[in-house]
Amino acid sequence: MNKTKTQRQQLFGLSADATFLNLFDQPTFSGQIEQVFRKAINISINNTLFTLLSAELDNAPNSCRLLNNDLSKLNLKEGEYIYFCNKTLYLGKYYFISFSFCHPWQPNNVCFIPENINKKTYLSFLNTQISVIDVLLNREGHSLFHYHGDNLFYLTAAKN
């Protein structure tokens, strides 16, 4: 009997947030690849968006940084199947991610200094940030994270 064994390339997770790491507590799960960019790959699992990031970027909520720098060079396409089994995440037909070197990522604590609230530069900074968010929310259907179509957030990430 001639058996053909599929060979997959191993990718390595470097760091991941607690939500991503909690996926490992599930026996199995599956999902699909949503978008592939140079520095990020968005995957959906149980209607939740997770992001695989290039090593060049810092972690974010629901993310895992990979050892790779250019994720667009991987042979992955939107809609491909992903699944998790035995502490390994399988991506499409050709890849799997090992988390043996992956460490937990914790976001920096935001420190609010009440004395700064009345400073002109701080108020100007806050007003600018609020204006940017308002524009995005009005343009993007009241969500900063609507990840389908021509969303400004993901188009900008794709350019970087």
Coordinates of N, CA and C in Angstrom, one line a residue:
M1 N 0.8 -1.2 0.0 CA 0.0 0.0 0.0 C 0.9 1.2 0.0
N2 N 0.6 2.2 -0.9 CA 1.4 3.4 -1.1 C 0.7 4.5 -0.4
K3 N 1.2 5.0 0.7 CA 0.6 6.1 1.4 C 1.3 7.4 1.2
T4 N 0.6 8.4 0.9 CA 1.2 9.7 0.7 C 1.0 10.5 2.0
K5 N 2.2 11.0 2.5 CA 2.1 11.8 3.8 C 2.2 13.2 3.4
T6 N 1.3 14.0 3.9 CA 1.3 15.5 3.7 C 2.4 16.1 4.6
Q7 N 3.2 16.9 4.0 CA 4.2 17.7 4.8 C 3.7 19.1 5.0
R8 N 3.7 19.6 6.2 CA 3.4 20.9 6.5 C 4.6 21.7 7.0
Q9 N 4.7 22.9 6.7 CA 5.7 23.8 7.2 C 5.4 24.2 8.6
Q10 N 6.3 24.2 9.5 CA 6.1 24.6 10.9 C 6.4 26.1 11.0
L11 N 5.4 26.8 11.6 CA 5.6 28.2 12.0 C 5.6 28.2 13.5
F12 N 6.2 29.3 14.1 CA 6.4 29.4 15.5 C 5.7 30.6 16.1
G13 N 4.9 30.4 17.1 CA 4.3 31.5 17.9 C 5.3 32.0 18.8
L14 N 5.4 33.4 18.9 CA 6.3 34.0 19.8 C 5.7 34.5 21.1
S15 N 4.5 35.2 21.0 CA 3.8 35.7 22.1 C 2.3 35.8 21.8
A16 N 1.5 35.6 22.8 CA 0.0 35.7 22.5 C -0.6 36.3 23.8
D17 N -1.8 36.9 23.6 CA -2.5 37.5 24.7 C -3.3 36.3 25.4
A18 N -3.9 36.6 26.5 CA -4.6 35.6 27.3 C -5.8 35.0 26.6
T19 N -6.5 35.8 25.8 CA -7.7 35.3 25.1 C -7.2 34.3 24.1
F20 N -6.2 34.6 23.3 CA -5.7 33.6 22.3 C -5.2 32.4 23.0
L21 N -4.4 32.5 24.1 CA -3.9 31.3 24.8 C -5.0 30.5 25.4
N22 N -6.1 31.1 25.8 CA -7.2 30.3 26.3 C -7.8 29.4 25.3
L23 N -7.6 29.6 24.0 CA -8.1 28.7 23.0 C -7.5 27.3 23.2
F24 N -6.3 27.3 23.8 CA -5.6 26.0 24.0 C -6.3 25.1 25.0
D25 N -7.1 25.7 25.8 CA -7.9 24.9 26.8 C -9.0 24.1 26.2
Q26 N -9.4 24.5 24.9 CA -10.4 23.7 24.2 C -9.8 22.5 23.6
P27 N -10.6 21.4 23.6 CA -10.1 20.2 23.0 C -9.8 20.3 21.5
T28 N -10.8 20.9 20.7 CA -10.6 21.1 19.3 C -11.5 22.3 18.9
F29 N -11.2 23.0 17.9 CA -12.0 24.0 17.3 C -11.6 24.2 15.9
S30 N -12.5 24.9 15.1 CA -12.1 25.2 13.7 C -12.6 26.5 13.3
G31 N -12.2 27.0 12.2 CA -12.6 28.3 11.7 C -12.0 28.5 10.3
Q32 N -11.8 29.8 9.9 CA -11.3 30.0 8.6 C -10.4 31.3 8.5
I33 N -9.7 31.4 7.5 CA -8.8 32.5 7.3 C -9.7 33.6 6.6
E34 N -9.7 34.8 7.2 CA -10.5 35.9 6.7 C -9.7 36.8 5.7
Q35 N -8.6 37.2 6.2 CA -7.7 38.1 5.3 C -6.3 37.8 5.5
V36 N -5.5 38.0 4.5 CA -4.0 37.8 4.6 C -3.4 39.1 4.1
F37 N -2.6 39.7 5.0 CA -1.8 40.9 4.7 C -0.4 40.6 4.9
R38 N 0.5 41.6 4.6 CA 1.9 41.4 4.8 C 2.3 41.2 6.3
K39 N 1.6 42.0 7.2 CA 2.0 41.9 8.6 C 0.9 41.3 9.5
A40 N -0.2 40.8 8.9 CA -1.2 40.2 9.7 C -2.1 39.2 8.9
I41 N -2.6 38.2 9.6 CA -3.5 37.3 9.0 C -4.7 37.3 10.0
N42 N -5.9 37.6 9.5 CA -7.1 37.5 10.4 C -7.7 36.2 10.2
I43 N -8.1 35.6 11.3 CA -8.8 34.3 11.3 C -10.0 34.4 12.2
S44 N -11.1 33.7 11.8 CA -12.3 33.7 12.6 C -12.5 32.3 13.2
I45 N -12.8 32.3 14.5 CA -13.0 31.1 15.2 C -14.3 31.3 16.1
N46 N -15.3 30.6 15.8 CA -16.6 30.7 16.6 C -17.1 32.2 16.6
N47 N -17.1 32.8 15.4 CA -17.5 34.2 15.2 C -16.7 35.2 16.0
T48 N -15.5 34.9 16.3 CA -14.6 35.8 17.0 C -13.4 36.0 16.1
L49 N -12.9 37.2 15.9 CA -11.8 37.5 15.1 C -10.5 37.4 15.9
F50 N -9.5 36.7 15.4 CA -8.2 36.6 16.0 C -7.2 37.0 14.9
T51 N -6.0 37.5 15.3 CA -5.0 38.0 14.4 C -3.7 37.4 14.7
L52 N -3.1 36.8 13.6 CA -1.7 36.3 13.6 C -0.9 37.5 13.1
L53 N 0.1 37.9 13.9 CA 0.9 39.1 13.6 C 2.3 38.7 13.2
S54 N 2.9 39.6 12.3 CA 4.3 39.4 12.0 C 5.2 39.7 13.2
A55 N 6.4 39.2 13.2 CA 7.3 39.4 14.4 C 7.6 40.9 14.5
E56 N 7.5 41.7 13.5 CA 7.8 43.1 13.5 C 6.8 43.9 14.4
L57 N 5.6 43.4 14.6 CA 4.6 44.1 15.3 C 4.5 43.7 16.8
D58 N 3.9 44.6 17.6 CA 3.6 44.2 19.0 C 2.3 43.5 19.1
N59 N 2.1 42.7 20.1 CA 0.8 42.1 20.3 C -0.3 43.1 20.5
A60 N -1.5 42.5 20.4 CA -2.7 43.3 20.6 C -3.7 42.3 21.2
P61 N -4.9 42.7 21.7 CA -5.9 41.8 22.1 C -6.2 40.8 21.0
N62 N -6.5 39.6 21.4 CA -6.9 38.5 20.4 C -5.8 38.2 19.4
S63 N -4.6 38.3 19.8 CA -3.5 38.1 18.8 C -2.4 37.2 19.2
C64 N -1.7 36.7 18.2 CA -0.5 35.9 18.5 C 0.6 36.4 17.5
R65 N 1.8 36.7 18.0 CA 2.9 37.1 17.1 C 3.6 35.8 16.6
L66 N 3.9 35.8 15.3 CA 4.6 34.7 14.7 C 6.1 35.1 14.4
L67 N 6.9 34.1 14.3 CA 8.3 34.4 14.0 C 8.6 35.0 12.6
N68 N 7.6 34.8 11.7 CA 7.7 35.3 10.3 C 7.6 36.8 10.3
N69 N 8.3 37.5 9.3 CA 8.2 38.9 9.1 C 7.2 39.3 8.0
D70 N 7.1 38.5 6.9 CA 6.2 38.8 5.8 C 5.2 37.7 5.6
L71 N 4.0 37.9 6.2 CA 3.0 36.8 6.2 C 2.3 36.6 4.8
S72 N 2.4 37.6 4.0 CA 1.8 37.5 2.6 C 2.6 36.6 1.7
K73 N 3.8 36.2 2.1 CA 4.6 35.2 1.3 C 4.1 33.8 1.6
L74 N 3.3 33.6 2.6 CA 2.8 32.2 2.9 C 1.7 31.9 1.9
N75 N 1.6 30.6 1.6 CA 0.6 30.1 0.6 C -0.7 29.9 1.4
L76 N -1.3 31.0 1.8 CA -2.6 31.0 2.5 C -3.6 31.9 1.7
K77 N -4.8 31.5 1.7 CA -5.8 32.3 1.0 C -7.1 32.5 1.9
E78 N -7.8 33.6 1.6 CA -9.0 33.8 2.3 C -10.0 32.6 2.1
G79 N -10.7 32.3 3.2 CA -11.6 31.2 3.2 C -11.1 29.8 3.5
E80 N -9.7 29.7 3.5 CA -9.1 28.4 3.8 C -9.5 28.0 5.3
Y81 N -9.6 26.7 5.5 CA -10.0 26.1 6.7 C -8.8 26.1 7.7
I82 N -9.1 26.3 9.0 CA -8.1 26.2 10.1 C -8.7 25.3 11.1
Y83 N -7.9 24.6 11.8 CA -8.4 23.8 13.0 C -7.3 23.7 14.0
F84 N -7.7 23.4 15.2 CA -6.8 23.3 16.4 C -7.0 21.9 16.9
C85 N -5.9 21.2 17.2 CA -5.9 19.8 17.7 C -4.6 19.6 18.4
N86 N -4.6 19.0 19.6 CA -3.4 18.7 20.3 C -2.4 19.8 20.5
K87 N -2.9 21.0 20.9 CA -2.1 22.2 21.1 C -1.4 22.7 19.9
T88 N -1.9 22.4 18.7 CA -1.3 22.8 17.4 C -2.4 23.4 16.6
L89 N -2.1 24.6 16.0 CA -3.1 25.2 15.1 C -2.7 24.9 13.6
Y90 N -3.6 24.3 12.9 CA -3.3 24.0 11.5 C -4.0 25.1 10.6
L91 N -3.2 25.6 9.7 CA -3.6 26.7 8.8 C -3.6 26.2 7.3
G92 N -4.8 26.1 6.7 CA -4.8 25.7 5.3 C -4.2 24.3 5.1
K93 N -3.7 24.1 3.9 CA -3.1 22.8 3.6 C -1.6 22.7 3.9
Y94 N -0.9 23.8 4.2 CA 0.5 23.7 4.2 C 1.2 24.1 5.5
Y95 N 0.5 24.6 6.5 CA 1.2 25.1 7.6 C 0.6 24.6 9.0
F96 N 1.4 24.6 10.0 CA 0.9 24.5 11.4 C 1.8 25.3 12.3
I97 N 1.2 25.8 13.3 CA 1.9 26.7 14.3 C 2.2 25.9 15.6
S98 N 3.4 25.9 15.9 CA 3.9 25.4 17.2 C 3.9 26.5 18.2
F99 N 3.4 26.2 19.4 CA 3.4 27.2 20.5 C 4.3 26.9 21.6
S100 N 5.3 26.0 21.3 CA 6.3 25.6 22.3 C 7.1 26.7 22.9
F101 N 7.4 27.7 22.1 CA 8.2 28.9 22.5 C 7.4 30.1 22.8
C102 N 6.1 30.0 22.7 CA 5.2 31.1 22.8 C 5.0 31.5 24.3
H103 N 5.1 32.8 24.6 CA 5.0 33.2 26.0 C 3.8 34.2 26.0
P104 N 3.2 34.3 27.2 CA 2.0 35.2 27.4 C 2.4 36.7 27.2
W105 N 1.6 37.4 26.6 CA 1.7 38.9 26.4 C 0.7 39.6 27.3
Q106 N 1.2 40.6 28.0 CA 0.4 41.4 28.9 C 0.4 42.9 28.3
P107 N -0.7 43.5 28.1 CA -0.7 44.9 27.7 C -0.1 45.8 28.8
N108 N 0.5 46.9 28.4 CA 1.0 47.9 29.3 C -0.2 48.5 30.1
N109 N 0.0 48.7 31.4 CA -1.0 49.4 32.1 C -1.0 50.9 31.7
V110 N -2.2 51.4 31.5 CA -2.4 52.8 31.2 C -2.5 53.5 32.5
C111 N -1.7 54.6 32.6 CA -1.6 55.3 33.8 C -2.2 56.7 33.6
F112 N -3.3 57.0 34.2 CA -3.9 58.3 34.0 C -3.4 59.2 35.1
I113 N -3.0 60.4 34.7 CA -2.5 61.4 35.7 C -3.5 62.6 35.7
P114 N -4.3 62.6 36.8 CA -5.4 63.6 36.9 C -4.9 65.1 36.7
E115 N -3.7 65.4 37.1 CA -3.2 66.7 37.0 C -3.1 67.2 35.5
N116 N -3.0 66.2 34.6 CA -2.8 66.6 33.2 C -4.1 67.0 32.5
I117 N -5.2 66.7 33.1 CA -6.5 66.8 32.4 C -6.8 68.3 32.0
N118 N -6.3 69.2 32.7 CA -6.5 70.6 32.4 C -5.4 71.3 31.6
K119 N -4.4 70.5 31.2 CA -3.4 71.1 30.4 C -3.9 71.2 28.9
K120 N -3.5 72.3 28.3 CA -4.0 72.5 26.9 C -3.5 71.4 25.9
T121 N -2.3 71.0 26.0 CA -1.8 70.0 25.1 C -2.5 68.7 25.3
Y122 N -2.8 68.3 26.5 CA -3.5 67.1 26.7 C -4.9 67.1 26.2
L123 N -5.6 68.2 26.4 CA -7.0 68.4 25.9 C -7.0 68.4 24.4
S124 N -6.0 69.0 23.8 CA -5.9 69.1 22.3 C -5.7 67.6 21.8
F125 N -4.8 66.9 22.5 CA -4.6 65.5 22.1 C -5.9 64.7 22.2
L126 N -6.6 64.8 23.3 CA -7.8 64.0 23.4 C -8.9 64.4 22.4
N127 N -9.0 65.7 22.1 CA -10.0 66.1 21.1 C -9.6 65.6 19.7
T128 N -8.3 65.6 19.4 CA -7.9 65.0 18.1 C -8.2 63.5 18.0
Q129 N -8.0 62.8 19.1 CA -8.3 61.3 19.1 C -9.8 61.1 18.9
I130 N -10.6 61.9 19.6 CA -12.0 61.7 19.6 C -12.5 62.0 18.1
S131 N -11.9 63.0 17.5 CA -12.3 63.4 16.1 C -12.0 62.2 15.2
V132 N -10.8 61.7 15.3 CA -10.4 60.5 14.4 C -11.4 59.4 14.6
I133 N -11.7 59.0 15.8 CA -12.6 57.9 16.1 C -14.0 58.2 15.6
D134 N -14.5 59.4 15.8 CA -15.8 59.8 15.2 C -15.9 59.6 13.7
V135 N -14.8 60.0 13.0 CA -14.8 59.9 11.6 C -14.9 58.4 11.2
L136 N -14.0 57.6 11.9 CA -14.0 56.2 11.6 C -15.4 55.5 11.9
L137 N -16.0 55.9 13.0 CA -17.3 55.3 13.3 C -18.4 55.7 12.4
N138 N -18.4 56.9 12.0 CA -19.4 57.4 11.0 C -19.2 56.7 9.6
R139 N -17.9 56.5 9.2 CA -17.6 56.0 7.9 C -17.8 54.5 7.9
E140 N -17.5 53.8 9.0 CA -17.4 52.4 9.0 C -18.6 51.7 9.7
G141 N -19.8 52.3 9.7 CA -20.9 51.6 10.2 C -20.9 51.4 11.7
H142 N -20.4 52.3 12.5 CA -20.3 52.3 13.9 C -19.5 51.2 14.5
S143 N -18.4 50.8 13.8 CA -17.5 49.8 14.4 C -16.1 50.1 13.8
L144 N -15.1 50.0 14.7 CA -13.7 50.2 14.3 C -13.2 48.8 13.8
F145 N -13.9 47.7 14.1 CA -13.4 46.4 13.8 C -14.2 45.6 12.8
H146 N -14.9 46.3 11.9 CA -15.7 45.6 10.9 C -14.7 45.2 9.8
Y147 N -14.4 43.9 9.8 CA -13.2 43.5 9.0 C -13.5 43.0 7.6
H148 N -14.7 43.2 7.1 CA -15.0 42.8 5.7 C -15.0 44.0 4.8
G149 N -14.7 43.9 3.6 CA -14.8 45.0 2.6 C -13.6 45.9 2.7
D150 N -14.0 47.2 2.5 CA -12.9 48.2 2.4 C -12.8 49.0 3.7
N151 N -12.7 48.4 4.8 CA -12.5 49.0 6.1 C -11.2 49.7 6.1
L152 N -11.2 51.0 6.5 CA -10.0 51.8 6.6 C -8.9 51.2 7.5
F153 N -9.3 50.6 8.6 CA -8.4 50.0 9.6 C -7.6 48.9 8.9
Y154 N -8.2 48.0 8.2 CA -7.5 46.9 7.6 C -6.8 47.3 6.3
L155 N -7.4 48.2 5.6 CA -6.6 48.7 4.4 C -5.3 49.4 4.8
T156 N -5.3 50.1 5.9 CA -4.1 50.7 6.3 C -3.1 49.7 6.8
A157 N -3.6 48.7 7.5 CA -2.7 47.6 8.0 C -2.1 46.9 6.8
A158 N -2.8 46.7 5.8 CA -2.3 46.0 4.6 C -1.2 46.8 3.9
K159 N -1.3 48.1 3.9 CA -0.2 48.9 3.3 C 1.1 48.8 4.1
N160 N 1.0 48.7 5.4 CA 2.2 48.7 6.2 C 2.9 47.4 6.0

